[in-house]
PDB file of C-alpha atoms in Angstrom:
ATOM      1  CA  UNK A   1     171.566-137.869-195.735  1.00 35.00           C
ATOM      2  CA  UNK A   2     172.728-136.350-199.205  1.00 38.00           C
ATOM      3  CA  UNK A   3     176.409-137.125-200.411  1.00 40.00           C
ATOM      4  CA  UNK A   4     177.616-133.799-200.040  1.00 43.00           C
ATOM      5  CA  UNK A   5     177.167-133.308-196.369  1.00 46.00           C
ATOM      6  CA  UNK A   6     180.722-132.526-195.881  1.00 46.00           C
ATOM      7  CA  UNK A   7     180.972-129.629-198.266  1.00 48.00           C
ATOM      8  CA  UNK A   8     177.200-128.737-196.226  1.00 63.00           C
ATOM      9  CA  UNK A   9     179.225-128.978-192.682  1.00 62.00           C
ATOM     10  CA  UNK A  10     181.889-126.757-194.144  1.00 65.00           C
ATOM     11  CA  UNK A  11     179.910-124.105-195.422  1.00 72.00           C
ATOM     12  CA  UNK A  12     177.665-124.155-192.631  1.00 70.00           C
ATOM     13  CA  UNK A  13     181.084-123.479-190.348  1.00 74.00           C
ATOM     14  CA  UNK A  14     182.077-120.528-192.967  1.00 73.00           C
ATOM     15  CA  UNK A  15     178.870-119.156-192.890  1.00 76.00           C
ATOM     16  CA  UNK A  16     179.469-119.250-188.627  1.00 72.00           C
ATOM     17  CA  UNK A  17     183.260-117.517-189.022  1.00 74.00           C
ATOM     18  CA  UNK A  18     180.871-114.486-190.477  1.00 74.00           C
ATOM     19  CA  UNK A  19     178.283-114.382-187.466  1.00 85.00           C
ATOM     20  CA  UNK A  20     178.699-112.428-183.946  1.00 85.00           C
ATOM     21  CA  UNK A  21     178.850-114.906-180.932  1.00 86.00           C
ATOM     22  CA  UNK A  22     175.068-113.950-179.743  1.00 89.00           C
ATOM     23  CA  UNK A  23     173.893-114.765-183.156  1.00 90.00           C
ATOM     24  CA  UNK A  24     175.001-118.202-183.089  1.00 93.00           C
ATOM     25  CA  UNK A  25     172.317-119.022-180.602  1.00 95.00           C
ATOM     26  CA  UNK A  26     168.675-118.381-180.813  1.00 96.00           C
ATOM     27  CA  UNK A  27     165.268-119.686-178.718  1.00 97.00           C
ATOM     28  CA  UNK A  28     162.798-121.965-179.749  1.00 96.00           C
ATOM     29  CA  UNK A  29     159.828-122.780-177.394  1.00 95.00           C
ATOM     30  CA  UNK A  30     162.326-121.488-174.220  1.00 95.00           C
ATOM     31  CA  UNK A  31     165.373-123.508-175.154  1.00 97.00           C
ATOM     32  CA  UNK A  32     168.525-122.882-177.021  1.00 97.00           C
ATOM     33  CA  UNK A  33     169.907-123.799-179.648  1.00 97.00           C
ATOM     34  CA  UNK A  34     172.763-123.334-182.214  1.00 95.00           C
ATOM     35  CA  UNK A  35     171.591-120.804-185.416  1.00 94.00           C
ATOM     36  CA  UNK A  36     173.444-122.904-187.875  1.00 91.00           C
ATOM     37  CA  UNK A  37     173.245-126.497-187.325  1.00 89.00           C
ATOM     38  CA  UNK A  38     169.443-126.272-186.053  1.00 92.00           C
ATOM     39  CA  UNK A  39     167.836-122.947-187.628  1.00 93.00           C
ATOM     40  CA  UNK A  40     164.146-122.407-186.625  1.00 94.00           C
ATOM     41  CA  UNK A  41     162.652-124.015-189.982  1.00 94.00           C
ATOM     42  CA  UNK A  42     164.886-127.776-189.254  1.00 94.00           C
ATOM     43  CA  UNK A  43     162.710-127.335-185.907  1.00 95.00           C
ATOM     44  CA  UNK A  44     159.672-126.173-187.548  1.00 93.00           C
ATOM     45  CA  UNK A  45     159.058-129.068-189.945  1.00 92.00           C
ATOM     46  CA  UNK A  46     160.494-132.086-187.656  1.00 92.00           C
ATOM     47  CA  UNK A  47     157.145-133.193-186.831  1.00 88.00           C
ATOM     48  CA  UNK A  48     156.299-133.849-189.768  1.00 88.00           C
ATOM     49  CA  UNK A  49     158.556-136.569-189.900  1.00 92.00           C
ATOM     50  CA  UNK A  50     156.885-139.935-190.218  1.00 93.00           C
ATOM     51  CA  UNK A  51     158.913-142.699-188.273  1.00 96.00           C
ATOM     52  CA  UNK A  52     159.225-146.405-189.247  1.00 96.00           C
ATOM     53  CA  UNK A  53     158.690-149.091-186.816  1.00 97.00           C
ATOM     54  CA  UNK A  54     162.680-150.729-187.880  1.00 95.00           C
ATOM     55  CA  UNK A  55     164.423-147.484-187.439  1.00 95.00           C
ATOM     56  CA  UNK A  56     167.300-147.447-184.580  1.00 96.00           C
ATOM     57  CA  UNK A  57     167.053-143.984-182.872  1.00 97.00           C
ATOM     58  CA  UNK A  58     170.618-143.096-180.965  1.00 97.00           C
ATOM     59  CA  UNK A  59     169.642-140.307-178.306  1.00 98.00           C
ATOM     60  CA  UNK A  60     172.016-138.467-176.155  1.00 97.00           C
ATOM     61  CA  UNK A  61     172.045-134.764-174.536  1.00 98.00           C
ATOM     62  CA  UNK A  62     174.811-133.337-176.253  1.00 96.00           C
ATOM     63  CA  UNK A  63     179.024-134.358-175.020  1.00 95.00           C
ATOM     64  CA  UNK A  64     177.430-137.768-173.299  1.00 95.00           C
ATOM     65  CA  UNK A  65     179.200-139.669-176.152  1.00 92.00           C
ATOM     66  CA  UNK A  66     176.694-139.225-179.069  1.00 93.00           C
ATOM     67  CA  UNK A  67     179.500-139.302-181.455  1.00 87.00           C
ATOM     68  CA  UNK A  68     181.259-142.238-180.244  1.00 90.00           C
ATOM     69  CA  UNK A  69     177.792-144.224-180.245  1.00 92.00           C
ATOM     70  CA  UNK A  70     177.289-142.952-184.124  1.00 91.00           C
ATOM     71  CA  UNK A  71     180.390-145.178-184.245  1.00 89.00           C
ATOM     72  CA  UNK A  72     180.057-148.105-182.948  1.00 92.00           C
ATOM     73  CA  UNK A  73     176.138-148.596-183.981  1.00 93.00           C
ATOM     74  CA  UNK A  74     177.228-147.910-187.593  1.00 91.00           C
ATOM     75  CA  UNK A  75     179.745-150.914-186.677  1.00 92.00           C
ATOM     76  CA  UNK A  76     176.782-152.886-185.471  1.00 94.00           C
ATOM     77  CA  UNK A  77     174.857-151.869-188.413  1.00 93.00           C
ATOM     78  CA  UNK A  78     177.654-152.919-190.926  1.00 91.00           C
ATOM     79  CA  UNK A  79     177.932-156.272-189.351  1.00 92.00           C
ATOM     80  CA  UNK A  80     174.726-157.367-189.101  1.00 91.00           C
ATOM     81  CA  UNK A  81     173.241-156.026-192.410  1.00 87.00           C
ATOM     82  CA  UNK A  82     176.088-155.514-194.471  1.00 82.00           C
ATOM     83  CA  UNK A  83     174.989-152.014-194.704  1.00 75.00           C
ATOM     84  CA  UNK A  84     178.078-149.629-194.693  1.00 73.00           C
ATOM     85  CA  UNK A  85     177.289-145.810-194.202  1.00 65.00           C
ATOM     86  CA  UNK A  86     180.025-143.381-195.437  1.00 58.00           C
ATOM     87  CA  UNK A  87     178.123-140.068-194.782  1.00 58.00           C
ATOM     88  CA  UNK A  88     180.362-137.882-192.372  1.00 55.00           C
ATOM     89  CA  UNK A  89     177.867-135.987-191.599  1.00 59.00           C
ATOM     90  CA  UNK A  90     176.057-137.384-188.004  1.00 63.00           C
ATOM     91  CA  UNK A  91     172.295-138.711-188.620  1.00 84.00           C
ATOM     92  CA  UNK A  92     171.058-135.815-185.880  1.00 92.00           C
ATOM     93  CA  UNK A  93     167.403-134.868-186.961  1.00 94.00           C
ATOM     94  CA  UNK A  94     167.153-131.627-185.933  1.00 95.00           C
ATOM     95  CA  UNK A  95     170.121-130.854-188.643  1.00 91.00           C
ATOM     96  CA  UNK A  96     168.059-132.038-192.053  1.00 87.00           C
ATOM     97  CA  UNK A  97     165.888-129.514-192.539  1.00 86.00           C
ATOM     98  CA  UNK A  98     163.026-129.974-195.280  1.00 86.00           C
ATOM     99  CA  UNK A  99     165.186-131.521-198.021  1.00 84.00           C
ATOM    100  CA  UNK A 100     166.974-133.654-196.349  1.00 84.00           C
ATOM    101  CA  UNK A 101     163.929-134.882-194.693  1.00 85.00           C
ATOM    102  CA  UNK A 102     162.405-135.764-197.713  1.00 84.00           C
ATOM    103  CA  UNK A 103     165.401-137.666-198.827  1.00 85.00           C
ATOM    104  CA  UNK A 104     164.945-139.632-195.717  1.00 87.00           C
ATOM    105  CA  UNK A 105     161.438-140.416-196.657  1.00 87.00           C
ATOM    106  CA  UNK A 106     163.122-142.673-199.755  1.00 88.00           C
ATOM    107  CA  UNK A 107     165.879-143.849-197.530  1.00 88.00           C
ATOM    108  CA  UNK A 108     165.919-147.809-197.392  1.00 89.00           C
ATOM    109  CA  UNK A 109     165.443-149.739-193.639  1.00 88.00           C
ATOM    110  CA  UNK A 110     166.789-149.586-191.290  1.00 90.00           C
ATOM    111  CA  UNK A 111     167.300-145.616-191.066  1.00 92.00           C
ATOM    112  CA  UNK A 112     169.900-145.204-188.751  1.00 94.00           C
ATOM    113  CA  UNK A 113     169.115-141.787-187.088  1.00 95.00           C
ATOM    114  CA  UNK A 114     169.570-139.696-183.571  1.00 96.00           C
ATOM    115  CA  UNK A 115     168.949-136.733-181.712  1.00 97.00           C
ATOM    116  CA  UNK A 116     170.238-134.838-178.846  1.00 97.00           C
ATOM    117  CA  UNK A 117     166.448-133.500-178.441  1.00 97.00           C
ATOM    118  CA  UNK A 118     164.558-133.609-175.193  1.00 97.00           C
ATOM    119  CA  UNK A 119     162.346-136.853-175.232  1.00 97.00           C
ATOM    120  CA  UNK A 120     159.274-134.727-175.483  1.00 96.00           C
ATOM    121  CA  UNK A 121     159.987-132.455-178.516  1.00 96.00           C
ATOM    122  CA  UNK A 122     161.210-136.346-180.575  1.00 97.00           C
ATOM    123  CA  UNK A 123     158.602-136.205-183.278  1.00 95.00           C
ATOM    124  CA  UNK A 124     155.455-138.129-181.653  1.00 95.00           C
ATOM    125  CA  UNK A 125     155.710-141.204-184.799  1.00 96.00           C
ATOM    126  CA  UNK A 126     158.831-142.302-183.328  1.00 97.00           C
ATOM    127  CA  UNK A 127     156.651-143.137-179.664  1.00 97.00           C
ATOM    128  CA  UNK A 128     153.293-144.382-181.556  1.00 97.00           C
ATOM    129  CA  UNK A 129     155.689-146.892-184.022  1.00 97.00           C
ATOM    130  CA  UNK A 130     157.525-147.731-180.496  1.00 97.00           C
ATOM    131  CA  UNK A 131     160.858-147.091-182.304  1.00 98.00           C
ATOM    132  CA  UNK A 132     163.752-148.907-180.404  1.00 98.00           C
ATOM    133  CA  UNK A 133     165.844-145.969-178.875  1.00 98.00           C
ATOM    134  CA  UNK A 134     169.226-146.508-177.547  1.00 98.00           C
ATOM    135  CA  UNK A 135     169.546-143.583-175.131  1.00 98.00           C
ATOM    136  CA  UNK A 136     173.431-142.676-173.772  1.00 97.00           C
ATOM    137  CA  UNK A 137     173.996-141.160-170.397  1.00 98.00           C
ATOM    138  CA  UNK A 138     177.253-139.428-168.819  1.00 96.00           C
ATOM    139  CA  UNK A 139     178.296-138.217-165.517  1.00 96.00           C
ATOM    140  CA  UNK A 140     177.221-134.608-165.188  1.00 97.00           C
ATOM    141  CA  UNK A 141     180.534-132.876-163.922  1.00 97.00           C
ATOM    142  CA  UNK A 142     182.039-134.492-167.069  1.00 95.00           C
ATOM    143  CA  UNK A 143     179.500-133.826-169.497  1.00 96.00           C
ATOM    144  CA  UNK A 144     179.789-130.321-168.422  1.00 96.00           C
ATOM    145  CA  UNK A 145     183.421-129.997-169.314  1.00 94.00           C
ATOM    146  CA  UNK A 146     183.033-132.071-172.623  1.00 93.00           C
ATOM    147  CA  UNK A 147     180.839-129.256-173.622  1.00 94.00           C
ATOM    148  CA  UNK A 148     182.410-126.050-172.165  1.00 94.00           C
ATOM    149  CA  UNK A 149     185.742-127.188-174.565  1.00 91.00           C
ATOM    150  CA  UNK A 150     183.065-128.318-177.317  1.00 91.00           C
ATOM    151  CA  UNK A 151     181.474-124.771-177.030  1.00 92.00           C
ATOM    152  CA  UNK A 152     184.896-122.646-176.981  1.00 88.00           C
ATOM    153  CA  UNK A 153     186.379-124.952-179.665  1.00 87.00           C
ATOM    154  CA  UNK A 154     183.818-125.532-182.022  1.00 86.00           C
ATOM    155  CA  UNK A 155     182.991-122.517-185.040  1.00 86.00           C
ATOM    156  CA  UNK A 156     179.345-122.752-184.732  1.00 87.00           C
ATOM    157  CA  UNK A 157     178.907-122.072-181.352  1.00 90.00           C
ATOM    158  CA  UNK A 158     179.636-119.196-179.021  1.00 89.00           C
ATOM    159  CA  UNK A 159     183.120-119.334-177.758  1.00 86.00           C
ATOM    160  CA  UNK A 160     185.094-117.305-175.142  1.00 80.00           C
ATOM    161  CA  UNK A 161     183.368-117.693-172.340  1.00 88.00           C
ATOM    162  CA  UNK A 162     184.688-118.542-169.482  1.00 95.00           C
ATOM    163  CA  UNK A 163     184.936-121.694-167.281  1.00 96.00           C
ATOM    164  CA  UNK A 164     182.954-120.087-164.255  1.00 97.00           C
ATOM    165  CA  UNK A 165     180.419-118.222-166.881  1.00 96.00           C
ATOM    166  CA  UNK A 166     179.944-121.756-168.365  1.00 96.00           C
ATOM    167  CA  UNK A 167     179.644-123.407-165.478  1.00 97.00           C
ATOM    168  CA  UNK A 168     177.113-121.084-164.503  1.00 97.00           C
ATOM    169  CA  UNK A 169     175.383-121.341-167.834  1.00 97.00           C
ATOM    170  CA  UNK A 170     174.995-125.062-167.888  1.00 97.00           C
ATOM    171  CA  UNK A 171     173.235-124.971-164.223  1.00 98.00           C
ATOM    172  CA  UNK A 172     170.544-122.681-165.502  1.00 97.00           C
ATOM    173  CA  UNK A 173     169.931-125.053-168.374  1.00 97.00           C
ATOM    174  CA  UNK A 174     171.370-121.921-170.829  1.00 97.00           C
ATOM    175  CA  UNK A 175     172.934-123.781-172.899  1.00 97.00           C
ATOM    176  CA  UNK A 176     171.874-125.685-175.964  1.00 97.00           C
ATOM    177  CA  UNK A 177     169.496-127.878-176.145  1.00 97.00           C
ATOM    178  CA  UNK A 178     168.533-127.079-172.899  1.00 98.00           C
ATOM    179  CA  UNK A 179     168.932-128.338-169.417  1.00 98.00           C
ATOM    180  CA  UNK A 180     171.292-131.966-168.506  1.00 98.00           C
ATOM    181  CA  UNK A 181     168.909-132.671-165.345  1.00 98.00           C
ATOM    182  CA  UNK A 182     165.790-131.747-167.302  1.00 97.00           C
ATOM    183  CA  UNK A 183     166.761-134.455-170.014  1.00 98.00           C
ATOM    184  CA  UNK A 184     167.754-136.790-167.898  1.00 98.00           C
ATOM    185  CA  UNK A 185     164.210-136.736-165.311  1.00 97.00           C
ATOM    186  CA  UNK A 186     162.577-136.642-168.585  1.00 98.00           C
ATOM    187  CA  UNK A 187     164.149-139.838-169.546  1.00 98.00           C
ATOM    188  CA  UNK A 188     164.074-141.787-166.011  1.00 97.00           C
ATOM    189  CA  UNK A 189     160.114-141.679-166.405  1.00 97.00           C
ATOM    190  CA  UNK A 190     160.827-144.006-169.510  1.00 97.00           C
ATOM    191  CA  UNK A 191     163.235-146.401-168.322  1.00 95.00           C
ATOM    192  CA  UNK A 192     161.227-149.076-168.252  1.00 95.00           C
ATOM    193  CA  UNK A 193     159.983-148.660-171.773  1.00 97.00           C
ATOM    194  CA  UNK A 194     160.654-151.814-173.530  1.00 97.00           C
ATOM    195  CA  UNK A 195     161.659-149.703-176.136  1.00 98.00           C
ATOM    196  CA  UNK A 196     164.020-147.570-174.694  1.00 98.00           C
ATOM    197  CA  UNK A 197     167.712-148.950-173.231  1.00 97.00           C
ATOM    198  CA  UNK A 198     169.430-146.135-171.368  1.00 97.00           C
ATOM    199  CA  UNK A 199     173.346-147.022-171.156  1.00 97.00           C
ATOM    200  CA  UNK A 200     176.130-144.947-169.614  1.00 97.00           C
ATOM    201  CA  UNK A 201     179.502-143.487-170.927  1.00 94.00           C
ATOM    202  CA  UNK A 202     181.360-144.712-167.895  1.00 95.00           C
ATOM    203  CA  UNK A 203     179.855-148.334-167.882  1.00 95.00           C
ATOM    204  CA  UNK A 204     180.962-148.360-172.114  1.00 93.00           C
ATOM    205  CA  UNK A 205     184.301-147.219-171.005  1.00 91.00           C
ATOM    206  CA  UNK A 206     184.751-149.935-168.677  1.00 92.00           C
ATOM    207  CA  UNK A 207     183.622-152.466-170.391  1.00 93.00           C
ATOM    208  CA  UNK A 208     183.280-152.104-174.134  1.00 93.00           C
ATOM    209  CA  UNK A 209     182.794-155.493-175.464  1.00 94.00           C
ATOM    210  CA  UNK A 210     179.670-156.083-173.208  1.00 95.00           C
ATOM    211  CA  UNK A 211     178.044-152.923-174.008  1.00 95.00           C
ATOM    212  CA  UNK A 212     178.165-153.903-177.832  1.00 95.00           C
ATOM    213  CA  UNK A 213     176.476-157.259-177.128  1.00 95.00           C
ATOM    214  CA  UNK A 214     173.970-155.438-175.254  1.00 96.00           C
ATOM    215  CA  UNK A 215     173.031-152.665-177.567  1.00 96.00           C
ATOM    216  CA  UNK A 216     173.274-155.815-180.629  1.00 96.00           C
ATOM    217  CA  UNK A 217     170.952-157.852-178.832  1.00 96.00           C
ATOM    218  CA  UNK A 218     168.180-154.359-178.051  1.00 97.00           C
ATOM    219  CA  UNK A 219     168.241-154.159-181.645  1.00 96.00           C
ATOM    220  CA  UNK A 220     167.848-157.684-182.707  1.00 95.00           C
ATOM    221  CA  UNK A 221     170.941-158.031-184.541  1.00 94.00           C
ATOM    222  CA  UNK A 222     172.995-161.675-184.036  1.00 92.00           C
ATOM    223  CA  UNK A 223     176.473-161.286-183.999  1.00 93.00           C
ATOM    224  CA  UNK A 224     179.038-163.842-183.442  1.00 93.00           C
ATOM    225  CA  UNK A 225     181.949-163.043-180.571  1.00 94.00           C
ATOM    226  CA  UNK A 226     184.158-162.442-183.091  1.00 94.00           C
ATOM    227  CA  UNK A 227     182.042-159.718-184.529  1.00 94.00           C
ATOM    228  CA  UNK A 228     181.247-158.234-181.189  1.00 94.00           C
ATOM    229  CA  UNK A 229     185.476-158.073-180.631  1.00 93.00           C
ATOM    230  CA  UNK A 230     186.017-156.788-184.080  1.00 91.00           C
ATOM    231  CA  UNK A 231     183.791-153.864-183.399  1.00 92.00           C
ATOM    232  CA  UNK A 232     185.240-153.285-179.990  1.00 92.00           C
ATOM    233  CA  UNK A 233     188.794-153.090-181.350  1.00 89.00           C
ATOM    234  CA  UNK A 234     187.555-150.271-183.953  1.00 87.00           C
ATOM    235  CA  UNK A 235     185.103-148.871-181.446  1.00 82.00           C
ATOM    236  CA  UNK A 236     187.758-147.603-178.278  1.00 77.00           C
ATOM    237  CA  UNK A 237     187.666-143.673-177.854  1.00 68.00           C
ATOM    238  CA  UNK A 238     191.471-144.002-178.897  1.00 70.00           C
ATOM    239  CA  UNK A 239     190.220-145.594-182.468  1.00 66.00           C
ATOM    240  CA  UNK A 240     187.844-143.388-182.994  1.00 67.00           C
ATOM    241  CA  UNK A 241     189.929-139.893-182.508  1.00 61.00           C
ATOM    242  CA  UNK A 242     192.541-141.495-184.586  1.00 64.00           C
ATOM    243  CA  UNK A 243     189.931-141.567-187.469  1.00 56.00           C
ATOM    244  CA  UNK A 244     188.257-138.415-186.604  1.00 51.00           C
ATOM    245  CA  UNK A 245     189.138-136.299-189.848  1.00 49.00           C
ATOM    246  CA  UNK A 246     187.988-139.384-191.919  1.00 51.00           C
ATOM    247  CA  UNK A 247     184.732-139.781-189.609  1.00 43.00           C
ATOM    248  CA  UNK A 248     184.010-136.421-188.780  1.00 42.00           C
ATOM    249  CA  UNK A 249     185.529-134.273-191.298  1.00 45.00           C
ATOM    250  CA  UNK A 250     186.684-130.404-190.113  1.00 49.00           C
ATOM    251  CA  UNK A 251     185.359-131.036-186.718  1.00 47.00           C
ATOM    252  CA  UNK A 252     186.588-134.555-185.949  1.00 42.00           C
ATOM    253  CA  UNK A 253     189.527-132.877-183.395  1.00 49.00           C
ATOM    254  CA  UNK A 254     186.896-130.971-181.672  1.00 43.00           C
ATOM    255  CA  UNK A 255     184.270-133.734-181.724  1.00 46.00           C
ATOM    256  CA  UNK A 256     186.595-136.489-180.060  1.00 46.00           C
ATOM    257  CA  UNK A 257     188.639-134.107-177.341  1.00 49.00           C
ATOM    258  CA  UNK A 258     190.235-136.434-174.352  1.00 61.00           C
ATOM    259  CA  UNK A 259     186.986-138.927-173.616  1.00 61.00           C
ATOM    260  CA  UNK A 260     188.180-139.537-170.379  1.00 76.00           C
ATOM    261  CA  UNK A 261     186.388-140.274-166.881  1.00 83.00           C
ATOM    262  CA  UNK A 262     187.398-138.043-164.105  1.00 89.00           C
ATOM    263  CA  UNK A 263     188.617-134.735-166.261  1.00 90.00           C
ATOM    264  CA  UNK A 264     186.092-132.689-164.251  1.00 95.00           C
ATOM    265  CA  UNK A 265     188.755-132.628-161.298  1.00 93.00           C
ATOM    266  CA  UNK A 266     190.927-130.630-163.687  1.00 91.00           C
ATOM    267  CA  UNK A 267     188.196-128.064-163.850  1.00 94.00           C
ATOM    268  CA  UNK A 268     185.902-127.609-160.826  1.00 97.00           C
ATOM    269  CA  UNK A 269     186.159-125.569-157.679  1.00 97.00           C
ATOM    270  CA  UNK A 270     185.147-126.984-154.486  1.00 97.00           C
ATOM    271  CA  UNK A 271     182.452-125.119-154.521  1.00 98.00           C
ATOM    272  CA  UNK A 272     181.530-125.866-158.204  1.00 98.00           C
ATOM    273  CA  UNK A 273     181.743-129.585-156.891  1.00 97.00           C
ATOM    274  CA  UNK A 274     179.658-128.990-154.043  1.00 97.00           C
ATOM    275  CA  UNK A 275     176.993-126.980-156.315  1.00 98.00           C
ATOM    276  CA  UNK A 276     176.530-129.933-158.716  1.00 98.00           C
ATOM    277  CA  UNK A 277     176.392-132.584-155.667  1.00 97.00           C
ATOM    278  CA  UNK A 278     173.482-130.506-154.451  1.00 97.00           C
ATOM    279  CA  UNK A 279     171.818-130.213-157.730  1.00 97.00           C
ATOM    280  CA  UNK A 280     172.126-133.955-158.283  1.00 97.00           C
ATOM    281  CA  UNK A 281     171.319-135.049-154.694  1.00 97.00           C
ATOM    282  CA  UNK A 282     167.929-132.833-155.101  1.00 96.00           C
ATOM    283  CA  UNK A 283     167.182-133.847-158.956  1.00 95.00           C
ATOM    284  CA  UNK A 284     168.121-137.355-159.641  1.00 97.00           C
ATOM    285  CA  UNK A 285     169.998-139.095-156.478  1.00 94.00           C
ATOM    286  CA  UNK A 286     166.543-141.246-156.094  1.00 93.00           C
ATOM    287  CA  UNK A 287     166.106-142.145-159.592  1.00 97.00           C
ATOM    288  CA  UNK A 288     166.590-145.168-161.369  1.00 97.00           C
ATOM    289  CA  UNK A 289     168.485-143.110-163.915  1.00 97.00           C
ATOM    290  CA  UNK A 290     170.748-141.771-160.706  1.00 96.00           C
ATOM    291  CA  UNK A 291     171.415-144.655-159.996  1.00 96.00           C
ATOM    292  CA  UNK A 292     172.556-146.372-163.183  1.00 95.00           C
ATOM    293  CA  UNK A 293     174.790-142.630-163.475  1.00 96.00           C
ATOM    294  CA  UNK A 294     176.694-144.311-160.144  1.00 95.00           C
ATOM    295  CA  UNK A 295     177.322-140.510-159.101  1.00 96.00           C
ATOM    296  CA  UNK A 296     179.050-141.502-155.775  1.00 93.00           C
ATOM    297  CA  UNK A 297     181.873-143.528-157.876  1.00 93.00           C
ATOM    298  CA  UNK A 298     182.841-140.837-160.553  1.00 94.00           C
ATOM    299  CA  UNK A 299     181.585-137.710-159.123  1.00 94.00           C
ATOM    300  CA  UNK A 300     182.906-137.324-155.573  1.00 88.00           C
TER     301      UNK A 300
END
């Protein structure tokens, strides 16, 4: 990523003050997404993009905790290799665009990198080199209003819609980057990939310290306890907000919001509930991926 991403990220938001709300959006192969961040040429050209066998992929449909995750594995990263990233900017592939894609083509191993693509539009190098992907999962009532604030909140993406007209959006899959249950079928057909290790938002929140062993040990890096609670202790949701304008620049408030389980009772209707039960019970309640999502516990 080049050294002035920042100033990139805040002229890309400028240029976004300037653009009506239905031009922040376009449609690329039937799915949305946002004109600024991802314009039709970043998509274009992403195939081209030649994968290395030692990169660490982070993959997450967007408000499942991508950001925290950019986090903590750059912790991991640090620890292990010594390594220290200070880029702001978040390694999402679908934001480089040809330049920055050739810078990446220099870039020393391991390339740290992610995506919030679907698993079948990740350029096909990353699959044939069996990149390790560590692939982040969150309930779908809360994902829903992690993204309906990230939406009205956030420059470069149409705001002032309203909860039910959200809500409404994010069932069809009309919002970007496409549909939550389409992602997440897509990715329960490659759960038992030895390359791929799907964790969960809730199961990170509840236990913190385990999950970084875990996602240490998928990528091969040997870290002492002391390591593993070092990162943990920078690494809470709390840590991370509190850093947010250092981390994330102009859009570390919006980024890091509440990153709490449960906020979708604040939000939903009955019948919004009972909508998204249905949806769930027909899409992924017999899934391996359901199940890990533990829908019953933090959805009901």
């Amino acid at each position: 990523m080049s050294s002035d991403g920042v100033s990139n990220l805040q002229t890309r938001i400028q240029m976004a003050q300037n653009m009506k709300e239905e031009e922040k959006q376009y449609r690329y192969n039937g799915v949305l997404y946002p004109t600024i961040m991802c314009p039709e040429e970043n998509l274009k050209v992403l195939n081209q993009f030649q994968a290395r066998s030692d990169d660490i992929l982070l993959v997450a449909y967007p408000k499942c905790g991508f950001n925290w995750m950019v986090g903590v594995m750059r912790k991991i990263i640090a620890e292990a290799t010594g390594n220290k990233t200070e880029t702001k900017m978040p390694p999402i592939l679908e934001f480089f665009g040809p330049e920055n894609l050739k810078l990446m083509e220099a870039a020393p191993s391991p390339r740290f990198l992610g995506t919030h693509l679907h698993p079948d539009n990740i350029p096909a190098t990353f699959y044939e080199k069996k990149v390790k992907m560590l692939v982040v999962f969150r309930n779908p009532k809360d994902t829903l209003v992690s993204f309906f604030h990230f939406y009205n909140n956030n420059p470069v993406l149409p705001s002032g819609q309203s909860w039910d007209s959200f809500f409404s959006n994010f069932m069809k899959g009309e919002v970007s980057w496409g549909s939550y249950f389409e992602h997440a079928l897509a990715w329960d057909q490659r759960m038992d990939d030895p390359a791929v290790k799907v964790i969960t938002y809730e199961e990170l929140k509840q236990d913190l310290s385990s999950g970084v062993g875990d996602i240490s040990s998928f990528f091969s890096f040997s870290l002492t306890q002391d390591q593993v609670q070092h990162i943990t202790e920078g690494s809470t949701f709390r840590a991370m907000k509190e850093n947010a304008g250092n981390s994330h620049a102009a859009i570390g408030n919006v980024i890091f919001r509440k990153g709490e389980v449960g906020d979708w009772k604040n939000h939903f209707t009955a019948e919004q509930s009972k909508e998204m039960d249905e949806v769930f019970q027909k899409h992924l309640a017999n899934t391996k991926l359901g199940a890990r999502l533990n829908y019953q516990k933090f959805c009901r």
